[in-house]
XYZ file of N, CA, C and O in Angstrom:
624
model
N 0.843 -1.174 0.000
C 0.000 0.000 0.000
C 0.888 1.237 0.000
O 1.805 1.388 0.807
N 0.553 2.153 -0.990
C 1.199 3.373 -1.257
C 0.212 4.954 -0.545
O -0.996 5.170 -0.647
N 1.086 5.658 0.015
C 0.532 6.528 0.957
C 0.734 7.804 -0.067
O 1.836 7.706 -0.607
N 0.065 8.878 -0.466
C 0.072 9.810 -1.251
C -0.771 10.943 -0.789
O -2.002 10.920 -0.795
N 0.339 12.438 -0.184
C -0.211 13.199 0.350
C -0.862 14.289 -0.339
O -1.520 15.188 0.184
N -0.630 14.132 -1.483
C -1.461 15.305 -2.369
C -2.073 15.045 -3.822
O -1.684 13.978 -4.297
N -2.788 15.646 -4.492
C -3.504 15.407 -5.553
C -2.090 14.988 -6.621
O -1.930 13.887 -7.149
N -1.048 16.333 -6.768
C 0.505 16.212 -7.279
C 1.256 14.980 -7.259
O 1.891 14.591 -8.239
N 1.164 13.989 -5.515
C 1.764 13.120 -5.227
C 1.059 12.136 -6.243
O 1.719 11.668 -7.171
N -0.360 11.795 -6.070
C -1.330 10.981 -6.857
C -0.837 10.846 -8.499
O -0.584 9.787 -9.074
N -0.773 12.277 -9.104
C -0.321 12.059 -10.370
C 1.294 11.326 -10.814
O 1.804 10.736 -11.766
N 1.722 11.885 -9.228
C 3.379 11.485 -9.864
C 3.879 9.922 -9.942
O 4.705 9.381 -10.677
N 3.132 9.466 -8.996
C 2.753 7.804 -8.740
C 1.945 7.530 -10.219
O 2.535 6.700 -10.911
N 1.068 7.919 -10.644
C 0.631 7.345 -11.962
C 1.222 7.384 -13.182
O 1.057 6.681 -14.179
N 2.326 8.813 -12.840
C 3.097 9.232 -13.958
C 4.250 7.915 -14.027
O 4.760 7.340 -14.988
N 4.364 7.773 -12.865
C 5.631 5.909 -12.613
C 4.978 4.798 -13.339
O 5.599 3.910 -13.924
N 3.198 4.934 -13.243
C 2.924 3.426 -13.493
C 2.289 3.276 -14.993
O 1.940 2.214 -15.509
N 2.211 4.757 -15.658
C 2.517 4.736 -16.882
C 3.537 4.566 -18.014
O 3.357 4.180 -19.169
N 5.064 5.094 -17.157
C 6.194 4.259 -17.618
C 6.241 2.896 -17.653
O 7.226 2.410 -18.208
N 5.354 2.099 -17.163
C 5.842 0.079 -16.909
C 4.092 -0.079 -17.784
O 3.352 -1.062 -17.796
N 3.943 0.898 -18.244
C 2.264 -0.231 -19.127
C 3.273 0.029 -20.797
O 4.277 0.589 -21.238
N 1.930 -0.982 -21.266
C 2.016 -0.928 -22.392
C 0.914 -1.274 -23.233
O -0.217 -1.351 -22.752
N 1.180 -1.535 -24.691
C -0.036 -1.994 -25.352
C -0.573 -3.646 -24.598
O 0.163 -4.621 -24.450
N -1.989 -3.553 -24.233
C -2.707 -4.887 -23.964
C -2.766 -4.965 -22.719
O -3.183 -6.021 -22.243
N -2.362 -3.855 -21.814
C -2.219 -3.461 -20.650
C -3.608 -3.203 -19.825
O -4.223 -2.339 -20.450
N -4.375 -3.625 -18.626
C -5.745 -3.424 -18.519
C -5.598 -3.012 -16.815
O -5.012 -3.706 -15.985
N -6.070 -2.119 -16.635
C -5.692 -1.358 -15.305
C -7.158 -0.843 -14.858
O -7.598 0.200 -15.341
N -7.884 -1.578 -13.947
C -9.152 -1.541 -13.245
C -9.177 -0.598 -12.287
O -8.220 -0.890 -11.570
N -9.920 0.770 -11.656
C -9.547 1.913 -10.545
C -10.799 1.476 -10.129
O -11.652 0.902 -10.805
N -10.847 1.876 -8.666
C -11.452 1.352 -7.441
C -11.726 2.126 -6.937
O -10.768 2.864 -7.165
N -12.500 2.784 -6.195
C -12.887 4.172 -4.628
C -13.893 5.091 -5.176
O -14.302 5.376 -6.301
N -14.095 5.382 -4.202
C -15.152 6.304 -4.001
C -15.172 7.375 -4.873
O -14.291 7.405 -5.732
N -16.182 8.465 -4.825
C -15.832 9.566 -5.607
C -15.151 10.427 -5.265
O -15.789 11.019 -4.394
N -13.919 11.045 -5.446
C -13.214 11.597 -4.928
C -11.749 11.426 -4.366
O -10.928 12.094 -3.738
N -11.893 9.826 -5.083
C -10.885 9.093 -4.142
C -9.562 9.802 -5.001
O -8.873 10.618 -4.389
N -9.234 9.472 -6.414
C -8.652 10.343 -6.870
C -8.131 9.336 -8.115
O -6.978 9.162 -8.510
N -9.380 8.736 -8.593
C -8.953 7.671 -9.792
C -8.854 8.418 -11.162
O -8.170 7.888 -12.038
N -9.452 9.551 -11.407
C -9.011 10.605 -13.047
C -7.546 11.121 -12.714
O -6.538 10.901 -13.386
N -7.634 11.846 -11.551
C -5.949 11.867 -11.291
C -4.731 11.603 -11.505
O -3.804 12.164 -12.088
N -4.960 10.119 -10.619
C -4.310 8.862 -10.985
C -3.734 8.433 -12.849
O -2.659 8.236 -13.414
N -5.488 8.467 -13.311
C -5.558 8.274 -14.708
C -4.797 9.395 -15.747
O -4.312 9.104 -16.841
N -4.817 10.744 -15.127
C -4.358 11.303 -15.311
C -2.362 11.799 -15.915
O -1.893 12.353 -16.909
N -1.840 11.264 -14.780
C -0.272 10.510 -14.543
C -0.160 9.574 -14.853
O 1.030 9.286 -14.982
N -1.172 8.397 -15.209
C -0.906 7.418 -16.217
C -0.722 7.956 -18.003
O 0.054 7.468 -18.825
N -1.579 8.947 -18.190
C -1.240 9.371 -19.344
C -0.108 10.217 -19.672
O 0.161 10.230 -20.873
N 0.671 10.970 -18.873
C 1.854 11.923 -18.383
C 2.734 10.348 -18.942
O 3.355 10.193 -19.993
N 2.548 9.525 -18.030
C 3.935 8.515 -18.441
C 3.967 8.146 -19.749
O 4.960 8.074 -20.473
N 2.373 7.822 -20.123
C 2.392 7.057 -21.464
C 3.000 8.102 -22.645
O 3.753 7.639 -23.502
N 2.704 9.278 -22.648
C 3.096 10.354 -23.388
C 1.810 10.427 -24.387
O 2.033 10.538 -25.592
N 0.463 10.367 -23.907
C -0.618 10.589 -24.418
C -0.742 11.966 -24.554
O -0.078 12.717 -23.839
N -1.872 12.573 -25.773
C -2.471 13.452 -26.524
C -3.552 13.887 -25.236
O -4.379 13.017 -24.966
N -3.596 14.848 -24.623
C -4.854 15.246 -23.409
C -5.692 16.133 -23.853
O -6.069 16.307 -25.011
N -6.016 16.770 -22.765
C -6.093 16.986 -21.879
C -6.822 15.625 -21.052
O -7.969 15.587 -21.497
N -6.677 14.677 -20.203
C -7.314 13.553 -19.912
C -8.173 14.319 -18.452
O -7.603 14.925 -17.545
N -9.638 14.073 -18.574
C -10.777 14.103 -17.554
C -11.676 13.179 -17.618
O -11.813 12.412 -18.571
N -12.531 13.195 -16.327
C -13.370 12.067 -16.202
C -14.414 11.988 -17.762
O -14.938 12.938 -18.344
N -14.462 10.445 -18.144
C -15.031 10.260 -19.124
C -16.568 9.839 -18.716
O -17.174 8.906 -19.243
N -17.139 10.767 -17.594
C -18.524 10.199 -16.973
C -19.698 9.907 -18.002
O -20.341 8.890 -18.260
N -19.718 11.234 -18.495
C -20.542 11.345 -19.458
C -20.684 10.967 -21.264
O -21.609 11.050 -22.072
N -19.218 10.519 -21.342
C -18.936 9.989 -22.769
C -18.866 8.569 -22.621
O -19.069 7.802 -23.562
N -18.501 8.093 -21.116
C -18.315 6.764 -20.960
C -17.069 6.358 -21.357
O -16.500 5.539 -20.636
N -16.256 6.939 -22.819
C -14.899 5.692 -23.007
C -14.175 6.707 -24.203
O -14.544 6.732 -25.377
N -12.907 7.648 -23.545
C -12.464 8.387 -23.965
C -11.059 7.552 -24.781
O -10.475 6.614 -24.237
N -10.734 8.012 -25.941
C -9.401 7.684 -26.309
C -8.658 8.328 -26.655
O -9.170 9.190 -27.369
N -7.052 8.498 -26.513
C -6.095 9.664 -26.408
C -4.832 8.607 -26.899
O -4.247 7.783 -26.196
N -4.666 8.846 -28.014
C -3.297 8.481 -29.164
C -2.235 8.643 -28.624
O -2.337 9.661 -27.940
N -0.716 7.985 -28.486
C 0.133 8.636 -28.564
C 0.752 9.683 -28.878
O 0.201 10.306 -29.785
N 1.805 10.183 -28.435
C 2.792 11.560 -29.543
C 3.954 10.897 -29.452
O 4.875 11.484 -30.019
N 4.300 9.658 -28.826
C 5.856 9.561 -28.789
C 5.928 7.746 -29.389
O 6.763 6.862 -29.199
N 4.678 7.780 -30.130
C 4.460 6.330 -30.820
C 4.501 5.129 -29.980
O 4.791 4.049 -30.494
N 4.244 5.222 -28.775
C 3.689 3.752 -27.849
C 1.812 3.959 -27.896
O 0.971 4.484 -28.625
N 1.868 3.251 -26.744
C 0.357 2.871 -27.287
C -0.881 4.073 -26.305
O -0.925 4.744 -25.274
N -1.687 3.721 -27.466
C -2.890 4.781 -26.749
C -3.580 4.552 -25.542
O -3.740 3.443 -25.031
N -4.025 5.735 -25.053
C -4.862 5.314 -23.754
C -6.119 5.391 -23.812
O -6.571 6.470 -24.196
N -7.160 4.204 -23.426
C -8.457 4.247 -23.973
C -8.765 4.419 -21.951
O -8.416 3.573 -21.128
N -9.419 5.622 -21.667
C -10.039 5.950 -20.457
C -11.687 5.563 -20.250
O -12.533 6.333 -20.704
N -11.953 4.735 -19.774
C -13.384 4.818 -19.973
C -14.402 4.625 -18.280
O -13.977 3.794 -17.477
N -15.564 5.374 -17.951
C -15.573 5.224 -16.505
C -17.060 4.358 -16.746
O -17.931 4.756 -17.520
N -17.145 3.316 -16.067
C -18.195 2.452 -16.323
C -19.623 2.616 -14.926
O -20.675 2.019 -14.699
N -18.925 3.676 -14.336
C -20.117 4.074 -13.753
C -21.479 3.925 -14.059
O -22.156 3.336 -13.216
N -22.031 4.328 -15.079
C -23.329 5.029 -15.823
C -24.205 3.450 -16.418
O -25.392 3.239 -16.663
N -22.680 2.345 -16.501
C -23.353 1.643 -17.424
C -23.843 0.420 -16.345
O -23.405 0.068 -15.249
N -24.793 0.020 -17.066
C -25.755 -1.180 -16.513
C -25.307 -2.287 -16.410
O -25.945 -2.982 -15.620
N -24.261 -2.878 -16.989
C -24.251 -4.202 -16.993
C -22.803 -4.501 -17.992
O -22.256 -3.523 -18.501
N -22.335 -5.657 -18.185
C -21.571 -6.297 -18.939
C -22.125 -6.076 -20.421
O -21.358 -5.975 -21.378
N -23.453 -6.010 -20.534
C -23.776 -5.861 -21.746
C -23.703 -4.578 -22.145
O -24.258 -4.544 -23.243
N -23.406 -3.742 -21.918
C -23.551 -2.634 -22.188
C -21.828 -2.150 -22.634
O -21.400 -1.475 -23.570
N -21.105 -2.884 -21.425
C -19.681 -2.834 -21.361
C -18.767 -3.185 -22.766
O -17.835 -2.612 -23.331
N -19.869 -4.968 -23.129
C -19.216 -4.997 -24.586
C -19.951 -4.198 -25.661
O -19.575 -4.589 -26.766
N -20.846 -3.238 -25.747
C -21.248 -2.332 -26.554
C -19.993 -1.381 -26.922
O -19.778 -0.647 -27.888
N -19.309 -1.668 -25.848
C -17.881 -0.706 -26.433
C -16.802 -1.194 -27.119
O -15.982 -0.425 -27.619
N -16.702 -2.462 -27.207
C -15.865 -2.846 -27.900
C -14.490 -2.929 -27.275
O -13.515 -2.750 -28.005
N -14.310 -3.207 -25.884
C -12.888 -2.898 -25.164
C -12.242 -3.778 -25.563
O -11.179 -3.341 -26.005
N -12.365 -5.291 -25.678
C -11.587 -6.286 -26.574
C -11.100 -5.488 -27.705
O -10.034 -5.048 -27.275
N -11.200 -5.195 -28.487
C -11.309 -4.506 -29.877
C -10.187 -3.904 -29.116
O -9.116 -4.455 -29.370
N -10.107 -2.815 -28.151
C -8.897 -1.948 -28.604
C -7.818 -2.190 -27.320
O -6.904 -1.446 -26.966
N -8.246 -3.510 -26.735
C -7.268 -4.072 -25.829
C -5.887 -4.578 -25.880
O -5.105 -4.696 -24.936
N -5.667 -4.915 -27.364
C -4.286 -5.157 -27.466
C -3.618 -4.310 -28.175
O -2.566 -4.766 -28.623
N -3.914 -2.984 -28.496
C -3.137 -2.276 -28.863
C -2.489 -0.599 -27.695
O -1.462 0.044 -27.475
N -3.961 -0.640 -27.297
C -4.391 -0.083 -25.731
C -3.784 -0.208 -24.331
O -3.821 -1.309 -23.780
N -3.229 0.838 -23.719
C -3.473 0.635 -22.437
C -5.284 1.463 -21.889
O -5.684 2.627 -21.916
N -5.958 0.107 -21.434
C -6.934 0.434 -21.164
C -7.628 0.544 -19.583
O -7.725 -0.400 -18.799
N -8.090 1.984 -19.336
C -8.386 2.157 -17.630
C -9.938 2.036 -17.538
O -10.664 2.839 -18.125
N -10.434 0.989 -16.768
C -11.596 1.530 -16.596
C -11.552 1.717 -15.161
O -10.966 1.115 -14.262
N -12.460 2.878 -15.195
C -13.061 3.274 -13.640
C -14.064 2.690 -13.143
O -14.945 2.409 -13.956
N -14.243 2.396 -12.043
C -15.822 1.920 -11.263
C -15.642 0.312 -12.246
O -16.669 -0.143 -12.750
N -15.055 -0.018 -12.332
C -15.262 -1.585 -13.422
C -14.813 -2.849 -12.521
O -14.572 -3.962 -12.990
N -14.751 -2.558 -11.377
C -14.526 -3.978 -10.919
C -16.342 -5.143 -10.568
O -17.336 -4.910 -9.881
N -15.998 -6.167 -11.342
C -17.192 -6.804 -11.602
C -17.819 -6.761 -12.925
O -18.878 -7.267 -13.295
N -17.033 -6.119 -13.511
C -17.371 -5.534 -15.120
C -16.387 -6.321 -16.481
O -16.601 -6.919 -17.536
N -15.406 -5.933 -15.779
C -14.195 -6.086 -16.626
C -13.594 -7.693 -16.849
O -13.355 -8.346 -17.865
N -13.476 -7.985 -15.400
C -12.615 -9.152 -15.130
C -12.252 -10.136 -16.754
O -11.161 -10.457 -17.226
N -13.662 -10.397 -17.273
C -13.183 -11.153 -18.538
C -12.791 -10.628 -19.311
O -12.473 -11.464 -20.156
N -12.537 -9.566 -19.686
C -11.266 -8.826 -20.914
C -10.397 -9.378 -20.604
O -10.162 -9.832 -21.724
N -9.473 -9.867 -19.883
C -8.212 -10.055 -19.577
C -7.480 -10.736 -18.167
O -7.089 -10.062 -17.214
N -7.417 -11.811 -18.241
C -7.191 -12.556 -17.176
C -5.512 -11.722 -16.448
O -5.094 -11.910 -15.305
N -4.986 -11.022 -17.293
C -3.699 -10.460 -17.017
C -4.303 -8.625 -17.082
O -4.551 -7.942 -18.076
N -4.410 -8.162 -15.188
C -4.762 -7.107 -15.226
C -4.079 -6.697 -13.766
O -3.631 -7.446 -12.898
N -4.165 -5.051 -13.803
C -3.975 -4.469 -12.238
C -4.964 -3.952 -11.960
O -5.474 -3.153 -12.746
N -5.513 -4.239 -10.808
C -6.697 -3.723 -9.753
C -6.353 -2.623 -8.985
O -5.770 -2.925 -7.944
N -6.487 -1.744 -9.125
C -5.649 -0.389 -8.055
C -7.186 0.303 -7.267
O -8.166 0.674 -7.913
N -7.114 0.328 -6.389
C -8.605 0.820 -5.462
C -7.365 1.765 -3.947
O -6.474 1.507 -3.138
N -8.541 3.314 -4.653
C -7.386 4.582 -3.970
C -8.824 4.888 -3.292
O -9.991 4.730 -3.652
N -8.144 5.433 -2.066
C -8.808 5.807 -0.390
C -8.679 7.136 0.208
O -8.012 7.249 1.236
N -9.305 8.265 -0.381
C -9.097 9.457 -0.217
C -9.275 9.403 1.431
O -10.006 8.467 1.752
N -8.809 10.141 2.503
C -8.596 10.397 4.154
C -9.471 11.857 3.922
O -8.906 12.886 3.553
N -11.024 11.771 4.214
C -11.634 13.024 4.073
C -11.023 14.162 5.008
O -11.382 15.317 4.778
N -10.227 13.948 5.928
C -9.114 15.245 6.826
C -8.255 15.619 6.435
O -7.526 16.447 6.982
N -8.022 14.876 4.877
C -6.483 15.525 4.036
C -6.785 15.573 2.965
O -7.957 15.493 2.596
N -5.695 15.730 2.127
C -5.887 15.355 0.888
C -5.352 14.489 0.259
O -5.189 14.461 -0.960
N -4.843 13.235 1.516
C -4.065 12.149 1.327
C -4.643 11.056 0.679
O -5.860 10.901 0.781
N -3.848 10.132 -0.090
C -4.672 9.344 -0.396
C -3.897 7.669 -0.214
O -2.712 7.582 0.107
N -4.722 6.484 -0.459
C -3.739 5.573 -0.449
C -4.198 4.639 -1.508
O -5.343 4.656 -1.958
N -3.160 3.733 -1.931
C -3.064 3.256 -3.210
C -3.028 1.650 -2.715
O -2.206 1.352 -1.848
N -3.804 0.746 -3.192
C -3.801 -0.610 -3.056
C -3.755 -1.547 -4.342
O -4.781 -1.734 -4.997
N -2.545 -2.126 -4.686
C -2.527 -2.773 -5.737
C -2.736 -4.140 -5.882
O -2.215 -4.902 -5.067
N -3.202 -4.435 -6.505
C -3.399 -6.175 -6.872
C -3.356 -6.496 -8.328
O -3.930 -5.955 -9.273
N -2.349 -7.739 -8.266
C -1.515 -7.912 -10.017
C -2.950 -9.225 -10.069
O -3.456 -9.806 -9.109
N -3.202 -9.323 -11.176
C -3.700 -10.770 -11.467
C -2.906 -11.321 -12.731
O -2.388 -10.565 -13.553
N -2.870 -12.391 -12.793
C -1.714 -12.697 -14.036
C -0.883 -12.957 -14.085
O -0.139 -13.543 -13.298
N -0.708 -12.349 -15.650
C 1.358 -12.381 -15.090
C 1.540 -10.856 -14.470
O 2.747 -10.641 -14.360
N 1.028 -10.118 -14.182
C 1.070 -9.416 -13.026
C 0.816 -9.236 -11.462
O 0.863 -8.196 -10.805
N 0.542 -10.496 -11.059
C 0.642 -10.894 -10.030
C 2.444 -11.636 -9.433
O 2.745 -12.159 -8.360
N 2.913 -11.484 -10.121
C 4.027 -11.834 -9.478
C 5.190 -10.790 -9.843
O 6.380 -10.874 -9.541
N 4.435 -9.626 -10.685
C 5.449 -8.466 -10.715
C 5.474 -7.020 -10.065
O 6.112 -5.982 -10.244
N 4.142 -7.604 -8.952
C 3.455 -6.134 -8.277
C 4.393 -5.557 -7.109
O 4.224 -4.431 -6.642
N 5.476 -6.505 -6.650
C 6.555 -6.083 -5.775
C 7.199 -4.709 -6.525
O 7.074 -3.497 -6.352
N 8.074 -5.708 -7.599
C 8.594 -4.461 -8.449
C 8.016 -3.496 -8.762
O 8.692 -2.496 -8.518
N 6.673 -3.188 -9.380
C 5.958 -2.295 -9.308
C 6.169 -1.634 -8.489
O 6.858 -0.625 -8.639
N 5.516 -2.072 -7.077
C 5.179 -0.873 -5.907
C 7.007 0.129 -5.678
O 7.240 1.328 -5.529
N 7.965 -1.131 -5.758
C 8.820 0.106 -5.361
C 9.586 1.028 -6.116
O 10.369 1.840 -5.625
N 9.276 0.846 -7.648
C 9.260 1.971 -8.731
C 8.105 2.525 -8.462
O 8.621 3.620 -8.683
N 7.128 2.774 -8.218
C 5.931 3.715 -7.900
C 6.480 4.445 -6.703
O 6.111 5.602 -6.504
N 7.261 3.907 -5.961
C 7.710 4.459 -4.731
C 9.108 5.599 -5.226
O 9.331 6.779 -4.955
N 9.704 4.771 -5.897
C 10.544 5.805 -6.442
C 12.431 5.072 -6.471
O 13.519 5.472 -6.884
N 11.951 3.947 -5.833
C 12.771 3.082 -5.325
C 13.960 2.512 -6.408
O 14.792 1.687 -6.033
């Protein structure tokens, strides 16, 4: 678990865990509203060297943002709004999963079958700060590389 005292800290940690994705990459965000998962998503696109401005995709549902430095695009999409799995493959996330690093928000229970190889990250805003904390879980072959992860996210 990663401890992050400011909205800045939040991005700079995502800006780390956008350096280690890549294309086919599937990264599930977790918490409340507020917790600080566009943020997060945010510094994931900083690393990837995505086309932005990146914000919550509430109302579009499933934003996509190209490279500029020719790795792979970031498909943002927040599954809040939507009803069901069926609705989920109305988007076609298979389709742009292996070329994609793809985030969905609010998608745990949604997603799982896109990709048996994913990270689960669920962030815990401290309503007395503006701290937040970061909980990772690899499934896959990312389950046995989430050590390394955490302590390049750390800075380590």
């Amino acid at each position: 678990m990663l401890t992050m005292a400011t909205a800045d800290d939040t991005r700079a940690v995502g800006r780390r865990l956008g350096e280690r994705l890549g294309a086919g990459d599937l990264v599930v965000l977790a918490g409340g509203l507020g917790a600080g998962k566009t943020t997060m998503t945010q510094g994931i696109g900083e690393g990837l060297g995505i086309r932005g401005p990146v914000t919550s995709p509430t109302f579009v549902i499933a934003r996509a943002h190209p490279s500029l430095v020719g790795g792979a695009a970031l498909v943002h999409v927040d599954a809040y709004r939507l009803g069901g799995s069926a609705e989920l493959d109305d988007l076609d996330l298979d389709t742009d999963l292996t070329q994609s690093v793809t985030i969905v928000e609010w998608g745990s229970g949604l997603v799982e079958e896109l990709s048996p190889d994913r990270l689960e990250l669920t962030l815990t805003a401290d309503p007395a700060t503006e701290s937040r904390t970061l909980d990772l879980v690899g499934r896959g072959r990312w389950a046995e590389r989430v050590d390394e992860l955490v302590a390049h996210l750390e800075g380590r």
